Amino acid sequence: MSQLKLNHYIDGAYAAPLKNQYLDNVNPAKGEVYSQVASGTSEDVELAYKAASKAFPAWSTTPAEDKFKILNRIAELIDESNERFAEAESLDQGKPVWLAKNEMKRAAQNFRFFATGQMHFASESHAMEKGTINYTLRKPLGVVACISPWNLPLYLFSWKIAPALAAGNCVIAKPSEFTPYTANLLGEICTKAGLPAGVLNIVQGLGQHVGEALVTHEDIKAISFTGGTATGKRIASIAAPMFKKLSLELGGKNPNIVFDDCDLDKAIETSVKSSFLNQGEICLCGSRILVQKGIYERFKERFVEKVNALNVGPPKNKDSFLGAIVSEPHYKKVLGYIEMAKEEGGQLLTGGMSLHPKGHEKGFYIAPTVIEGLKAKARCNLEEIFGPVVSIMPFETEEEALTIANGADYGLACTIWTNHLERAHRMANKIQTGIVWINCWLLRDLRTPFGGTKSSGVGREGGWEALRFFTEPKNVCIQVNLNKP
Ligand code: NAD
């Protein structure tokens, strides 16, 4: 039987790659190739660009209400196909199907949110003295590129595409070569929803081919990228001298700081999730757990006990909390970091090995791993592992917690557990991250600015931030002679 082929979606239809080359696409739960994904080239990107630029004049002037109907219909259709999408996402990524179902709902929400958001998007006006008024026009940029990673594939893909389209741009989007399936299905949904041909084009393939072709393309006006910091640096080095607009959402090494005055039950329960949800492959996972000395032993014992109770297994099993790691190279990278942690003097409190569930022996499973005894400046405490591995460290004072937390190059997110009102605000003020959660984790309001500082990126997504990114402001200053009749 011939294998499923995941092609590009260009100009409103599925299209085989011009060079007819495909990549093997692996199901990480079984370690087996299950489909072929188009390996795009700059020629495919050019075809997508032509379609997008042809569609731009009509789409950029489409009334807000018509855009709303189409984008909202896309959201409805994703919801109607929740199970199909979730199974495809899990097959590609290795995450449990139950988790993928929630994420597919969030992907639909992204379209719904920006479908509505663009109806309320208002530009500013500033009145000066003597009858002078400034007003700001915000125009779509033109053809823009959205490049996304493999960890939350459709969720992050739609988090970029939805605002870009809502703001009136035409888009060429590239999902990760490791997780192309739901992006591929999105094409079908867009056609069904009545999105005009060429408004969204999806080009599949490798970062160094399709990704770079998008970044180096002279007429693509903006790059919205989520992925690794090294890739972000490369993209910035190419795109910045071309004066492209850039939004870079990069890696993280997020501190999860537990003070001894916190609600310990809630802190432990949430920390298990913030450490291991999606196999720890969420940029917002708290991979450095700092616990104040007074509760360190109690926290550690109860945390490890709960981690030991987590099920790791095939994504289709309802009781699997962790599924498989996304790919063999990433699986090896994570196991390599566990070895490094031991060499750096870390002790394993639990986990630390690969697992081989029955019937899935060739899959890429790793037990949730907790390490203690690493120095704050150990490589495993500074570099992003992006897997089910956390390091736990004691601290004494607020200042010490801050020094350790801010000691990494990354600055994406942080969680603070405390019932001390002033301490919570003090910490939030001084911590060098773009996002701070106090006594919670991963609660997301789509209106808030999302993104990081330092090596975690440049720019913000979400709400008005995203709609502003995808538009070009133009200030118009007009003086009216108030004295003439
Ligand atoms: P990656 O950087 O390897 O790839 C991301 C995307 O960029 C993929 O589509 C890839 O094909 C493409 N790409 C690769 N090289 C390219 C190039 N030279 N030019 C253009 N595109 C290129 O990242 P990944 O391994 O897919 O994802 C994991 C990383 O993403 C982690 O570091 C994680 O923290 C980060 N991430 C960040 C956020 C955030 O919001 N800050 C969210 C999710 C994931």
Short mmCIF file of C-alpha atoms in Angstrom, two decimals, residues 4-481:
data_model
loop_
_atom_site.label_atom_id
_atom_site.label_comp_id
_atom_site.label_asym_id
_atom_site.label_seq_id
_atom_site.Cartn_x
_atom_site.Cartn_y
_atom_site.Cartn_z
CA LEU A 4 0.09 8.82 2.88
CA LYS A 5 1.59 11.86 1.11
CA LEU A 6 1.47 15.23 2.84
CA ASN A 7 1.73 17.83 0.09
CA HIS A 8 1.91 21.61 0.01
CA TYR A 9 -1.27 23.72 -0.05
CA ILE A 10 -0.74 26.48 -2.61
CA ASP A 11 -3.25 28.75 -4.31
CA GLY A 12 -6.19 26.98 -2.69
CA ALA A 13 -5.23 23.43 -3.68
CA TYR A 14 -2.90 20.64 -2.64
CA ALA A 15 0.27 20.57 -4.74
CA ALA A 16 3.09 18.04 -5.04
CA PRO A 17 6.58 19.54 -4.62
CA LEU A 18 7.97 20.78 -7.96
CA LYS A 19 11.07 18.63 -7.57
CA ASN A 20 8.91 15.69 -6.49
CA GLN A 21 11.07 15.01 -3.44
CA TYR A 22 9.67 13.73 -0.16
CA LEU A 23 10.94 13.17 3.38
CA ASP A 24 10.09 10.22 5.62
CA ASN A 25 7.72 11.23 8.37
CA VAL A 26 8.00 9.18 11.55
CA ASN A 27 5.41 8.25 14.17
CA PRO A 28 7.51 8.66 17.34
CA ALA A 29 5.21 6.44 19.40
CA LYS A 30 6.32 3.47 17.31
CA GLY A 31 9.54 4.75 15.78
CA GLU A 32 8.15 3.91 12.34
CA VAL A 33 7.74 5.90 9.13
CA TYR A 34 4.03 6.39 8.50
CA SER A 35 3.90 9.03 5.76
CA GLN A 36 5.88 11.06 3.27
CA VAL A 37 6.05 14.81 3.55
CA ALA A 38 6.80 17.13 0.64
CA SER A 39 10.36 18.40 0.74
CA GLY A 40 9.85 21.92 -0.59
CA THR A 41 12.40 24.13 -2.27
CA SER A 42 12.72 27.82 -3.14
CA GLU A 43 10.77 27.07 -6.35
CA ASP A 44 7.75 25.96 -4.30
CA VAL A 45 8.11 29.07 -2.14
CA GLU A 46 8.14 31.20 -5.30
CA LEU A 47 4.94 29.54 -6.50
CA ALA A 48 3.34 30.22 -3.11
CA TYR A 49 4.58 33.82 -3.23
CA LYS A 50 2.98 34.38 -6.66
CA ALA A 51 -0.34 33.01 -5.41
CA ALA A 52 -0.19 35.09 -2.24
CA SER A 53 0.70 38.35 -3.98
CA LYS A 54 -2.09 37.80 -6.51
CA ALA A 55 -4.59 37.28 -3.70
CA PHE A 56 -3.39 40.26 -1.63
CA PRO A 57 -5.27 43.20 -3.27
CA ALA A 58 -8.67 41.55 -2.74
CA TRP A 59 -7.97 40.07 0.71
CA SER A 60 -6.43 43.25 2.10
CA THR A 61 -9.59 45.19 1.24
CA THR A 62 -12.09 42.53 2.31
CA PRO A 63 -14.58 44.01 4.81
CA ALA A 64 -13.96 43.02 8.43
CA GLU A 65 -17.29 41.25 8.69
CA ASP A 66 -16.54 39.02 5.69
CA LYS A 67 -13.12 38.17 7.11
CA PHE A 68 -14.82 37.38 10.40
CA LYS A 69 -17.20 34.90 8.75
CA ILE A 70 -14.41 32.99 7.03
CA LEU A 71 -11.97 32.89 9.96
CA ASN A 72 -14.74 31.98 12.36
CA ARG A 73 -15.86 29.20 10.00
CA ILE A 74 -12.28 27.83 10.03
CA ALA A 75 -12.52 27.71 13.84
CA GLU A 76 -15.87 25.89 13.67
CA LEU A 77 -14.54 23.35 11.18
CA ILE A 78 -11.47 22.61 13.31
CA ASP A 79 -13.79 22.04 16.27
CA GLU A 80 -16.02 19.77 14.19
CA SER A 81 -12.94 17.72 13.22
CA ASN A 82 -11.43 17.74 16.72
CA GLU A 83 -10.89 14.00 16.89
CA ARG A 84 -9.40 13.69 13.42
CA PHE A 85 -7.04 16.59 14.03
CA ALA A 86 -6.06 15.35 17.49
CA GLU A 87 -5.23 11.89 16.19
CA ALA A 88 -3.13 13.35 13.38
CA GLU A 89 -1.30 15.64 15.81
CA SER A 90 -0.59 12.82 18.20
CA LEU A 91 0.59 10.51 15.41
CA ASP A 92 3.14 13.12 14.30
CA GLN A 93 4.21 14.52 17.64
CA GLY A 94 3.89 11.64 20.12
CA LYS A 95 1.71 13.55 22.61
CA PRO A 96 -1.25 11.81 24.26
CA VAL A 97 -4.44 12.04 22.20
CA TRP A 98 -6.38 13.49 25.18
CA LEU A 99 -3.90 16.37 25.31
CA ALA A 100 -3.99 16.87 21.55
CA LYS A 101 -7.79 17.18 21.74
CA ASN A 102 -7.42 20.12 24.15
CA GLU A 103 -4.80 21.74 21.94
CA MET A 104 -6.99 21.44 18.85
CA LYS A 105 -9.67 23.36 20.75
CA ARG A 106 -7.08 26.03 21.49
CA ALA A 107 -6.07 26.16 17.82
CA ALA A 108 -9.72 26.77 16.89
CA GLN A 109 -9.87 29.45 19.59
CA ASN A 110 -6.95 31.28 17.98
CA PHE A 111 -8.94 31.66 14.76
CA ARG A 112 -12.08 32.63 16.66
CA PHE A 113 -10.22 35.15 18.79
CA PHE A 114 -8.59 37.01 15.89
CA ALA A 115 -11.72 36.71 13.71
CA THR A 116 -13.45 38.78 16.37
CA GLY A 117 -10.39 40.84 17.31
CA GLN A 118 -9.98 42.39 13.89
CA MET A 119 -13.59 43.67 14.10
CA HIS A 120 -12.59 45.70 17.17
CA PHE A 121 -9.09 46.70 16.07
CA ALA A 122 -9.02 50.47 16.16
CA SER A 123 -6.25 52.85 15.26
CA GLU A 124 -5.29 55.79 17.42
CA SER A 125 -5.98 59.48 16.99
CA HIS A 126 -4.16 62.30 18.81
CA ALA A 127 -5.62 65.77 18.88
CA MET A 128 -3.17 68.68 19.11
CA GLU A 129 -3.90 72.32 19.78
CA LYS A 130 -5.23 74.69 17.10
CA GLY A 131 -7.27 72.22 15.12
CA THR A 132 -4.49 69.76 14.39
CA ILE A 133 -5.25 66.07 14.47
CA ASN A 134 -3.00 63.04 14.00
CA TYR A 135 -4.53 59.77 13.09
CA THR A 136 -2.86 56.44 12.50
CA LEU A 137 -3.66 54.24 9.57
CA ARG A 138 -2.74 50.58 9.98
CA LYS A 139 -2.35 48.74 6.73
CA PRO A 140 -1.60 45.07 6.16
CA LEU A 141 2.04 44.42 5.30
CA GLY A 142 1.55 42.31 2.17
CA VAL A 143 2.85 38.75 1.96
CA VAL A 144 4.24 37.52 5.27
CA ALA A 145 5.87 34.28 6.45
CA CYS A 146 4.97 32.24 9.53
CA ILE A 147 7.42 29.54 10.64
CA SER A 148 6.55 27.27 13.54
CA PRO A 149 8.05 24.40 15.61
CA TRP A 150 7.01 20.83 16.41
CA ASN A 151 5.99 20.97 20.06
CA LEU A 152 2.45 22.43 19.81
CA PRO A 153 2.15 22.16 16.04
CA LEU A 154 -1.31 23.40 15.06
CA TYR A 155 -1.71 25.59 18.11
CA LEU A 156 1.43 27.63 17.35
CA PHE A 157 0.82 27.54 13.60
CA SER A 158 -2.63 29.08 14.06
CA TRP A 159 -1.36 31.51 16.72
CA LYS A 160 0.60 33.20 13.90
CA ILE A 161 -1.58 32.56 10.86
CA ALA A 162 -4.83 33.77 12.43
CA PRO A 163 -3.65 37.33 13.30
CA ALA A 164 -1.71 37.63 10.05
CA LEU A 165 -4.82 36.81 8.00
CA ALA A 166 -7.11 38.82 10.26
CA ALA A 167 -4.96 41.91 9.71
CA GLY A 168 -5.41 41.50 5.94
CA ASN A 169 -2.10 39.90 4.95
CA CYS A 170 -1.57 36.92 2.71
CA VAL A 171 0.52 34.21 4.30
CA ILE A 172 3.08 31.59 3.40
CA ALA A 173 3.34 29.28 6.37
CA LYS A 174 5.83 26.54 7.11
CA PRO A 175 5.21 23.96 9.83
CA SER A 176 8.03 21.88 11.28
CA GLU A 177 9.17 19.03 9.06
CA PHE A 178 8.66 16.76 12.12
CA THR A 179 4.96 17.62 12.46
CA PRO A 180 3.41 18.44 9.08
CA TYR A 181 0.12 16.55 9.35
CA THR A 182 -2.31 18.99 10.99
CA ALA A 183 -0.92 21.87 8.91
CA ASN A 184 -1.68 19.75 5.89
CA LEU A 185 -5.27 19.13 7.10
CA LEU A 186 -5.73 22.84 7.68
CA GLY A 187 -5.57 23.42 3.92
CA GLU A 188 -8.71 21.34 3.39
CA ILE A 189 -10.51 23.25 6.15
CA CYS A 190 -9.56 26.63 4.68
CA THR A 191 -10.95 25.67 1.27
CA LYS A 192 -14.18 24.44 2.91
CA ALA A 193 -14.48 27.65 4.92
CA GLY A 194 -14.30 29.73 1.74
CA LEU A 195 -10.87 31.30 2.28
CA PRO A 196 -10.00 32.65 -1.18
CA ALA A 197 -7.23 30.84 -3.05
CA GLY A 198 -3.73 32.16 -2.35
CA VAL A 199 -4.60 33.91 0.92
CA LEU A 200 -2.97 31.12 2.94
CA ASN A 201 -0.29 28.91 1.40
CA ILE A 202 1.40 26.10 3.30
CA VAL A 203 4.81 24.97 2.11
CA GLN A 204 6.17 21.81 3.71
CA GLY A 205 9.82 20.87 4.07
CA LEU A 206 13.10 21.51 5.80
CA GLY A 207 14.12 24.68 7.59
CA GLN A 208 17.30 25.09 5.59
CA HIS A 209 15.36 24.88 2.31
CA VAL A 210 11.83 26.25 2.73
CA GLY A 211 12.52 28.28 5.89
CA GLU A 212 15.57 30.00 4.46
CA ALA A 213 13.84 30.61 1.13
CA LEU A 214 11.12 32.48 3.05
CA VAL A 215 13.58 34.45 5.15
CA THR A 216 15.75 35.47 2.18
CA HIS A 217 12.82 36.27 -0.13
CA GLU A 218 13.10 39.94 -1.07
CA ASP A 219 9.37 40.62 -1.22
CA ILE A 220 8.25 38.89 1.96
CA LYS A 221 7.68 41.71 4.40
CA ALA A 222 7.71 40.04 7.79
CA ILE A 223 8.84 36.83 9.47
CA SER A 224 6.97 35.55 12.45
CA PHE A 225 9.08 32.72 13.85
CA THR A 226 8.78 30.37 16.81
CA GLY A 227 11.56 27.87 17.41
CA GLY A 228 15.03 27.44 18.79
CA THR A 229 17.32 30.32 19.78
CA ALA A 230 20.10 29.26 17.36
CA THR A 231 17.64 29.27 14.45
CA GLY A 232 16.27 32.63 15.61
CA LYS A 233 19.78 34.10 15.56
CA ARG A 234 20.35 32.86 12.04
CA ILE A 235 17.02 34.25 10.85
CA ALA A 236 17.72 37.63 12.47
CA SER A 237 21.17 37.79 10.83
CA ILE A 238 19.60 37.39 7.39
CA ALA A 239 16.37 39.30 7.80
CA ALA A 240 17.52 42.32 9.83
CA PRO A 241 19.74 43.83 7.08
CA MET A 242 16.81 43.35 4.69
CA PHE A 243 14.70 45.51 7.09
CA LYS A 244 12.03 42.87 7.47
CA LYS A 245 9.71 43.01 10.44
CA LEU A 246 10.71 40.22 12.82
CA SER A 247 8.94 38.48 15.65
CA LEU A 248 11.09 35.81 17.30
CA GLU A 249 9.67 33.49 19.98
CA LEU A 250 12.59 31.37 21.09
CA GLY A 251 13.72 28.95 23.79
CA GLY A 252 13.31 29.04 27.55
CA LYS A 253 14.80 27.73 30.78
CA ASN A 254 12.04 28.80 33.05
CA PRO A 255 12.35 29.06 36.83
CA ASN A 256 9.59 27.68 39.02
CA ILE A 257 10.17 29.35 42.40
CA VAL A 258 8.50 27.87 45.47
CA PHE A 259 8.56 29.95 48.67
CA ASP A 260 7.90 28.35 52.04
CA ASP A 261 4.76 30.47 52.60
CA CYS A 262 2.94 29.05 49.58
CA ASP A 263 -0.01 26.68 49.27
CA LEU A 264 2.20 23.61 49.08
CA ASP A 265 -0.44 21.19 47.79
CA LYS A 266 -1.27 23.46 44.87
CA ALA A 267 2.40 24.20 44.17
CA ILE A 268 3.27 20.50 44.03
CA GLU A 269 0.29 19.50 41.93
CA THR A 270 0.88 22.29 39.39
CA SER A 271 4.64 21.76 39.35
CA VAL A 272 4.13 18.18 38.21
CA LYS A 273 2.23 19.55 35.20
CA SER A 274 4.57 22.45 34.53
CA SER A 275 7.46 19.99 34.52
CA PHE A 276 6.05 17.15 32.45
CA LEU A 277 2.99 18.16 30.43
CA ASN A 278 3.55 17.36 26.74
CA GLN A 279 6.68 15.39 27.80
CA GLY A 280 8.17 18.68 29.02
CA GLU A 281 8.19 19.88 25.42
CA ILE A 282 6.49 23.22 26.07
CA CYS A 283 8.60 26.37 25.90
CA LEU A 284 6.80 27.48 29.09
CA CYS A 285 7.61 24.39 31.18
CA GLY A 286 9.34 25.18 34.46
CA SER A 287 12.54 23.18 34.13
CA ARG A 288 14.42 24.78 37.04
CA ILE A 289 12.55 24.24 40.30
CA LEU A 290 13.86 26.45 43.10
CA VAL A 291 12.49 25.56 46.53
CA GLN A 292 13.03 27.53 49.73
CA LYS A 293 15.06 25.62 52.30
CA GLY A 294 12.34 25.38 54.97
CA ILE A 295 10.11 23.22 52.75
CA TYR A 296 12.74 21.73 50.43
CA GLU A 297 12.70 18.16 51.81
CA ARG A 298 8.90 18.06 52.12
CA PHE A 299 8.41 19.43 48.60
CA LYS A 300 10.98 17.05 47.15
CA GLU A 301 9.54 13.95 48.75
CA ARG A 302 5.94 14.67 47.74
CA PHE A 303 6.86 15.94 44.27
CA VAL A 304 8.91 12.83 43.46
CA GLU A 305 6.14 10.60 44.80
CA LYS A 306 3.67 12.22 42.39
CA VAL A 307 6.12 12.03 39.50
CA ASN A 308 6.59 8.33 40.16
CA ALA A 309 2.83 7.87 39.77
CA LEU A 310 2.76 9.38 36.25
CA ASN A 311 2.10 6.97 33.41
CA VAL A 312 4.32 7.06 30.36
CA GLY A 313 2.93 5.14 27.44
CA PRO A 314 1.38 4.99 23.99
CA PRO A 315 -0.39 8.26 23.13
CA LYS A 316 -3.67 6.47 22.44
CA ASN A 317 -3.90 5.17 26.01
CA LYS A 318 -6.22 7.39 28.01
CA ASP A 319 -4.10 7.04 31.14
CA SER A 320 -0.79 8.04 29.51
CA PHE A 321 0.21 11.38 31.00
CA LEU A 322 3.39 11.42 28.95
CA GLY A 323 3.59 10.06 25.42
CA ALA A 324 6.65 9.77 23.18
CA ILE A 325 9.42 12.30 22.52
CA VAL A 326 8.92 13.92 19.11
CA SER A 327 11.82 12.40 17.18
CA GLU A 328 14.85 10.15 17.48
CA PRO A 329 17.39 13.01 17.34
CA HIS A 330 15.54 14.89 20.07
CA TYR A 331 15.17 11.72 22.16
CA LYS A 332 18.94 11.20 21.94
CA LYS A 333 19.57 14.84 22.80
CA VAL A 334 17.44 14.61 25.96
CA LEU A 335 19.13 11.34 27.04
CA GLY A 336 22.49 13.03 26.36
CA TYR A 337 21.58 15.85 28.76
CA ILE A 338 20.66 13.31 31.45
CA GLU A 339 24.14 11.78 31.10
CA MET A 340 25.67 15.26 31.23
CA ALA A 341 23.73 16.04 34.40
CA LYS A 342 25.24 13.00 36.08
CA GLU A 343 28.72 14.06 34.96
CA GLU A 344 28.04 17.52 36.37
CA GLY A 345 27.39 16.02 39.80
CA GLY A 346 23.59 15.73 39.63
CA GLN A 347 21.80 12.86 41.38
CA LEU A 348 18.73 11.25 39.87
CA LEU A 349 15.78 11.32 42.25
CA THR A 350 13.65 9.46 39.72
CA GLY A 351 13.65 8.57 36.01
CA GLY A 352 16.77 9.04 33.94
CA MET A 353 16.16 6.24 31.44
CA SER A 354 14.36 5.41 28.23
CA LEU A 355 11.25 3.23 28.36
CA HIS A 356 9.94 0.64 25.92
CA PRO A 357 6.19 0.07 26.33
CA LYS A 358 4.86 -3.25 25.07
CA GLY A 359 4.03 -3.14 21.38
CA HIS A 360 5.87 0.18 21.07
CA GLU A 361 9.41 -1.01 21.78
CA LYS A 362 10.93 1.12 19.00
CA GLY A 363 9.19 4.32 20.17
CA PHE A 364 10.99 7.23 21.84
CA TYR A 365 9.89 7.21 25.47
CA ILE A 366 11.73 8.74 28.42
CA ALA A 367 10.73 8.44 32.07
CA PRO A 368 10.00 11.77 33.81
CA THR A 369 13.30 12.69 35.38
CA VAL A 370 14.08 14.76 38.47
CA ILE A 371 17.67 15.73 39.22
CA GLU A 372 19.06 17.37 42.33
CA GLY A 373 22.49 18.59 43.32
CA LEU A 374 23.34 20.51 40.17
CA LYS A 375 25.09 23.85 40.60
CA ALA A 376 23.03 26.82 39.45
CA LYS A 377 25.61 27.44 36.71
CA ALA A 378 25.79 23.80 35.55
CA ARG A 379 25.12 23.46 31.82
CA CYS A 380 22.04 21.37 32.53
CA ASN A 381 20.68 24.28 34.55
CA LEU A 382 21.42 26.88 31.87
CA GLU A 383 20.72 25.14 28.56
CA GLU A 384 17.28 24.25 27.29
CA ILE A 385 16.72 20.47 27.38
CA PHE A 386 13.09 20.63 26.20
CA GLY A 387 12.12 17.22 27.49
CA PRO A 388 10.84 15.47 30.63
CA VAL A 389 13.80 16.55 32.77
CA VAL A 390 13.77 19.00 35.67
CA SER A 391 16.40 20.12 38.13
CA ILE A 392 15.47 20.91 41.71
CA MET A 393 17.55 23.28 43.86
CA PRO A 394 17.24 24.78 47.35
CA PHE A 395 17.54 28.50 48.08
CA GLU A 396 17.39 30.61 51.23
CA THR A 397 16.40 34.17 50.42
CA GLU A 398 14.41 36.10 47.85
CA GLU A 399 17.66 37.66 46.58
CA GLU A 400 19.25 34.27 46.11
CA ALA A 401 16.20 32.98 44.21
CA LEU A 402 16.34 36.03 41.95
CA THR A 403 20.06 35.65 41.29
CA ILE A 404 19.63 32.01 40.29
CA ALA A 405 16.46 32.68 38.26
CA ASN A 406 17.99 35.61 36.36
CA GLY A 407 21.31 33.81 35.97
CA ALA A 408 20.28 32.02 32.77
CA ASP A 409 20.46 33.68 29.35
CA TYR A 410 16.81 32.89 28.70
CA GLY A 411 13.91 35.07 29.83
CA LEU A 412 10.64 33.57 28.70
CA ALA A 413 8.45 32.68 31.68
CA CYS A 414 8.53 32.22 35.42
CA THR A 415 6.22 30.84 38.09
CA ILE A 416 6.25 32.13 41.65
CA TRP A 417 4.56 30.29 44.51
CA THR A 418 3.93 32.50 47.55
CA ASN A 419 1.06 33.83 49.63
CA HIS A 420 3.06 36.92 50.58
CA LEU A 421 1.47 39.72 48.57
CA GLU A 422 4.42 42.09 48.55
CA ARG A 423 6.96 39.38 47.84
CA ALA A 424 4.89 38.22 44.85
CA HIS A 425 4.88 41.71 43.32
CA ARG A 426 8.53 42.35 44.18
CA MET A 427 9.58 39.16 42.48
CA ALA A 428 7.36 39.83 39.47
CA ASN A 429 8.95 43.25 39.14
CA LYS A 430 12.54 42.01 39.31
CA ILE A 431 12.40 38.78 37.40
CA GLN A 432 13.79 39.03 33.87
CA THR A 433 11.07 37.22 31.92
CA GLY A 434 8.30 38.26 29.56
CA ILE A 435 5.66 36.26 31.41
CA VAL A 436 5.15 35.81 35.16
CA TRP A 437 2.63 33.44 36.70
CA ILE A 438 1.88 33.81 40.40
CA ASN A 439 0.33 30.77 42.09
CA CYS A 440 -0.64 29.29 38.72
CA TRP A 441 0.85 28.11 35.46
CA LEU A 442 -0.16 28.17 31.79
CA LEU A 443 -3.31 30.19 32.30
CA ARG A 444 -3.52 32.01 28.99
CA ASP A 445 -5.66 35.01 28.15
CA LEU A 446 -5.21 35.55 24.41
CA ARG A 447 -5.35 39.33 24.86
CA THR A 448 -2.13 39.48 26.87
CA PRO A 449 1.33 40.10 25.36
CA PHE A 450 3.12 36.78 24.89
CA GLY A 451 6.88 36.43 24.47
CA GLY A 452 10.26 36.58 26.11
CA THR A 453 13.30 38.73 26.80
CA LYS A 454 17.06 38.06 26.50
CA SER A 455 17.74 34.90 24.44
CA SER A 456 14.04 33.99 24.51
CA GLY A 457 13.24 36.38 21.71
CA VAL A 458 12.19 39.72 20.37
CA GLY A 459 8.65 41.03 20.07
CA ARG A 460 5.33 39.92 21.47
CA GLU A 461 2.41 37.94 20.14
CA GLY A 462 -1.23 37.94 21.26
CA GLY A 463 -4.07 40.46 21.22
CA TRP A 464 -3.31 43.91 19.84
CA GLU A 465 0.43 43.12 19.87
CA ALA A 466 -0.06 40.57 17.10
CA LEU A 467 -2.39 42.76 15.04
CA ARG A 468 0.06 45.64 15.39
CA PHE A 469 2.96 43.42 14.31
CA PHE A 470 1.13 42.37 11.17
CA THR A 471 0.25 45.94 10.16
CA GLU A 472 2.28 48.98 9.11
CA PRO A 473 1.32 52.15 10.95
CA LYS A 474 1.16 55.41 9.05
CA ASN A 475 0.67 58.69 10.89
CA VAL A 476 -1.40 61.32 9.11
CA CYS A 477 -1.25 64.85 10.54
CA ILE A 478 -3.89 67.31 9.36
CA GLN A 479 -4.45 70.91 10.36
CA VAL A 480 -7.88 72.40 9.91
CA ASN A 481 -8.35 76.16 9.82
#
